[in-house]
Amino acid sequence: MEDTANTVVLATEATDAEGVDTDLMSRVIPIMGAGNLKKMMSLRVLVSGMSGVGAEIAKNCILCGLGAVTVHDTQNVEWRDLAAHFYLSPSDVGKNRATCSVTQLSELNPYTKVTANTGPLDDAFLKTFSVVVLANADSQAEVLRVSDFCHENDIVFIKADVRGLFSAIFTDFGKVHKVQDKTGEEPKQAIVAAVSQANPCVVTTHEDKPHGLGTGDYVYFEEIEGMTELNSSEKDPVVYEVVGVKGLYAFEIKVDSTGFKPYTGRGLVNEIKIETPLKFKSYRESLEKPGDFIISDFAKFGRAEQYHIGFQALSEFQSKKGALPKAGCKDDAKAFLEIARELNEASKKKEGSHNVDSVDEDLLAKLAITAQGTLNPLCAFVGGVVAQEVLKKTGKFHPIYQWFYFDSLECLPEKVEDRILEGTRYDGQIAVFGKAFQQKLFDLNLFLVGAGALGCEFLKNFALMGVACGNAESNKGLLFLTDMDNIEKSNLSRQFLFRDSDIHKMKSACASRSAKVMNSELRIKASEIPVGEDTEDTFTEEFWKSQDVIVNALDNIKARLYVDSQCVKNLKPLLESGTLGTKANSQVVYPRITESYASSRDPPDAAIPMCTLKNFPHQIEHTIEWARNLFAGNFANSFEDSNTFATGDDFISSVLGSGSAPATQRERLAALDDVLALYKNGTVTFADCVAWGRKQFQELYYNAIMQLLFNFPEDAVTSTGAAFWSGPKRPPVPLTFDAEDQEHLEFIVATANLLAASMGIDQERDYKKVAELAKKVTVEPFTPKSGIKIKGGEDDETVEGADDDEVIVKRLVEKLNALDKSKLTAKKNAETGRVFDPQVFEKDDDKNFHVAFMTSASNLRAANYRIKPADFHKTKKIAGRIIPAIATTTAMITGLVALELYKIVQSLGLPAHDTKDLAEGAPRALPIESYRNSYINLALPSFVQSEPMPCKKNVTNPAKGLFYYPEGWTLWDNFTINEPNITFQQFLDYFKNTHGLTVVSMSCGTSLVYNPYFPAHKERLGKSIEDFVRSDVPSYSIKPQDKFINLVVLCENDEEQDVEIPDPVRLRIAKH
């Protein structure tokens, strides 16, 4: 076994979560892990330099629940600080930046101790911290001293600089830093289909799903038959390195298996995390020998090497002149470039020291002339990235190694001649873009859809940028915000505009109020109306056309698609973004230039096949979904049915008349009978609930499994002679109840308490008492039944059920009809008028037994099928469909989106595209290569930016029988006919005379309204299309606010060839 990679150190992740507020951090736990959150609670972090970027870093660290954050500064507030610092106001100018920030920062999280310090960074002070961050540090000598001390004392050191449109991040995690989880992804698991006797050994996996492994990953094997030499266990794994990937379903491992016994069947391969040791250079050493730079944009290849010299030259300039180069000052830029050249030439004389062939003077001059600028979007981006680096002190995720330079130089207009700083809160932005550009921001009409995590960050960004912050008397500029949700406690870990006192209030109102505090000049209107087809009377065509840009801050695809469709319809720019844990993406959608959001998006997740859920699970996701369904059946649906039955409604007739199979009817009526039998006309006790739970355990985890194995024994074969229990099908093992087994008892406790809650009796949370009650329950021995039919797979056409289903249904109906409902309803709730209280799944209450039940129910089923169990938090995430979210990712991606807004604003006021016969003109845009879509994963870390995909142009290709009119139309185009009351004949004539096309079909809604081959259709040629749609097309509703009717029109050319035209054709409405 000497070829195995079993000498690696296995990763260990903390699991102790005592003291973690799981309600507050429920969206962060799936990302960092509850144990790492506790480690974060012990971290002490210093953020020195409370400029805009320092404030962003501190804010994100506090929201993530670090133990203590000290904000430090020796400098006073300047006007330009207000352009990016959300907790400074004009009255703070001249006061210390740290002391002005600390009070509001401390309100973000009651679990984080936030203090301010204005003294020197002496060694004794520095030694009290786990992580030291220097933000926009002025003195290079001070940076070197602090970084050297941190390197020698095992303190993580991070340096972050934001200068205009340029930024630099450096990290030093010490001489030895151990990464326990580089990616944060769940370990992969696959079913083994074959293993070769070879060197290297080739493992083939079942085509149920791709193995997902990559070169350099490590795995161990379980349950292999034949080649048992590979087998080990999670507790004592023998680990093999993946040395090659041979497609989606095969990979090579570093082992010579030629002498092993042949593989004969079954088995699992499991990815396992290993500890990755990293060695970091000190800041002093890495200035000369930086190593590889992180590249975020291959269109900017080679810039990082220039910036490494440029940022050192900025520090040298600041040391000599006492300030950064003045905004737009050519003389200062010239002096700065001279320093950069001198540094580069000096480096060339040192062996191994970083240098470039020649300084890119045009590039670095732009760094110099904008360096005094302070831009909130870039501060937000860097603040998110750096705060995530701080969290990596825990060993979770891979740090930046070690330099990351980033610019958004495409934002810079070609000419800026009015960088006039007049002592306003926008000076930091004017230093980069000038006053005229700032006025465009003031006058902007922006529609922000959503006030959740993304929305809060956007509001902060826009308020500081001056979006819709112009003179109120001019009546120009408005930020319209809408969100229909209210605030929950779990929101507070990343939606930083909200406080405890806002819980249960509406997000839009609270968020707009907080944004106004940051900038009182903000002109904002808050709404609680959702955006969709049902609210087009509010969000009318006039509304959409009045907007300059739309920004999505949504968390569901349906709403995103609707907003996207309105932007396409009304030719409006859309800025789209989303997050998933440490991952984020952003997209620029620009009329006539780019594709839309709907053009390319991930396919929906595949549903779990019913047979897999019911009888053949092989992943923990399967057992969790099964447990979720069990919760709904046992504690929601059955009690809803019981209430319906008790009220006197003809429930039984509705079940019998539903058309469902006898097995389904039996299941539903039996569940009702169980509830009523347990309730005993209101005399039910908690002991009865425990007894029911104990019998449920027996039925689910022993009886049902024994019945399945009776139908399909372990040696069963299919009709083709293949082993039935193979591939994804894993033969289960029955469980025998043990009251001393914690997982068994968890199920009984959760089940009994949920029943008690549903029946309105007192609960019992004492596990010992419940265990004693459970031990007293007698269960009947199980005997398999021969009349039970079970599907053997998704393609099996067997009708599931039992031979006696119809007989049992009849008996149940007779029994239920004989009940005296007056006794049943004698103790109904006076307020609700209901007998029972069905449980509605609430994932954010950890004490209501909802997730506790699903966790135990799922893990017991996992034990049946030898699937690795999931803890409470993982079950909560999957069962609750929780989207993991963390403040760092949210702040980072909204910063990138706001940078794209600068580019869109540049185009405002330019003449529209000439669109001739098509829809109204779209705004001018910068070249597509100026815009950036982003794909970020802060865990790895990975930063990828690229220009958006252009919209597809439909080009005629006679060889393929493809004909388009007008040539090259895109998704942004449509025909608009501004002739109200046009008749069918006039419509046909218009297309023939104007465009040379013959209309062969017209549809409206789901109705075909014209086809020349239908005699009846010819009779309507003289009718008004609008009148006909109103009276004869029920599938299409013309709303009062509609201005157009949308028609789908098929055409032919003179050669009778099908010609595709833009969809839809919009016909102006005359009547309202």
Short mmCIF file of C-alpha atoms in Angstrom, two decimals, residues 314 317 321 323-337 361 364-373 416-421 430-432:
data_model
loop_
_atom_site.label_atom_id
_atom_site.label_comp_id
_atom_site.label_asym_id
_atom_site.label_seq_id
_atom_site.Cartn_x
_atom_site.Cartn_y
_atom_site.Cartn_z
CA LEU A 314 2.32 56.39 -4.48
CA PHE A 317 5.28 60.30 -3.37
CA LYS A 321 5.13 65.46 -0.61
CA ALA A 323 -0.06 64.01 0.36
CA LEU A 324 -1.24 61.97 -2.61
CA PRO A 325 -1.01 63.49 -6.10
CA LYS A 326 -3.66 66.16 -6.53
CA ALA A 327 -6.74 65.22 -8.55
CA GLY A 328 -6.11 65.73 -12.26
CA CYS A 329 -2.78 67.50 -11.63
CA LYS A 330 -0.40 66.82 -14.53
CA ASP A 331 2.63 68.13 -12.64
CA ASP A 332 2.01 65.78 -9.73
CA ALA A 333 1.44 62.94 -12.16
CA LYS A 334 4.76 63.73 -13.85
CA ALA A 335 6.59 63.71 -10.50
CA PHE A 336 4.88 60.46 -9.57
CA LEU A 337 5.93 58.79 -12.83
CA GLU A 361 3.21 55.78 -18.17
CA LEU A 364 0.14 54.80 -14.04
CA ALA A 365 -0.64 58.43 -14.86
CA LYS A 366 -4.30 57.57 -14.48
CA LEU A 367 -3.50 56.06 -11.09
CA ALA A 368 -1.85 59.31 -10.09
CA ILE A 369 -4.52 61.75 -11.29
CA THR A 370 -7.36 59.79 -9.59
CA ALA A 371 -5.53 58.62 -6.44
CA GLN A 372 -7.08 61.32 -4.26
CA GLY A 373 -10.52 60.08 -5.25
CA VAL A 416 -12.59 64.98 -17.34
CA GLU A 417 -11.91 68.71 -17.10
CA ASP A 418 -13.93 69.77 -14.07
CA ARG A 419 -12.35 68.01 -11.09
CA ILE A 420 -13.19 70.99 -8.87
CA LEU A 421 -13.29 70.18 -5.16
CA ILE A 430 -15.69 64.47 -8.19
CA ALA A 431 -11.91 63.99 -7.87
CA VAL A 432 -12.28 61.07 -10.29
#
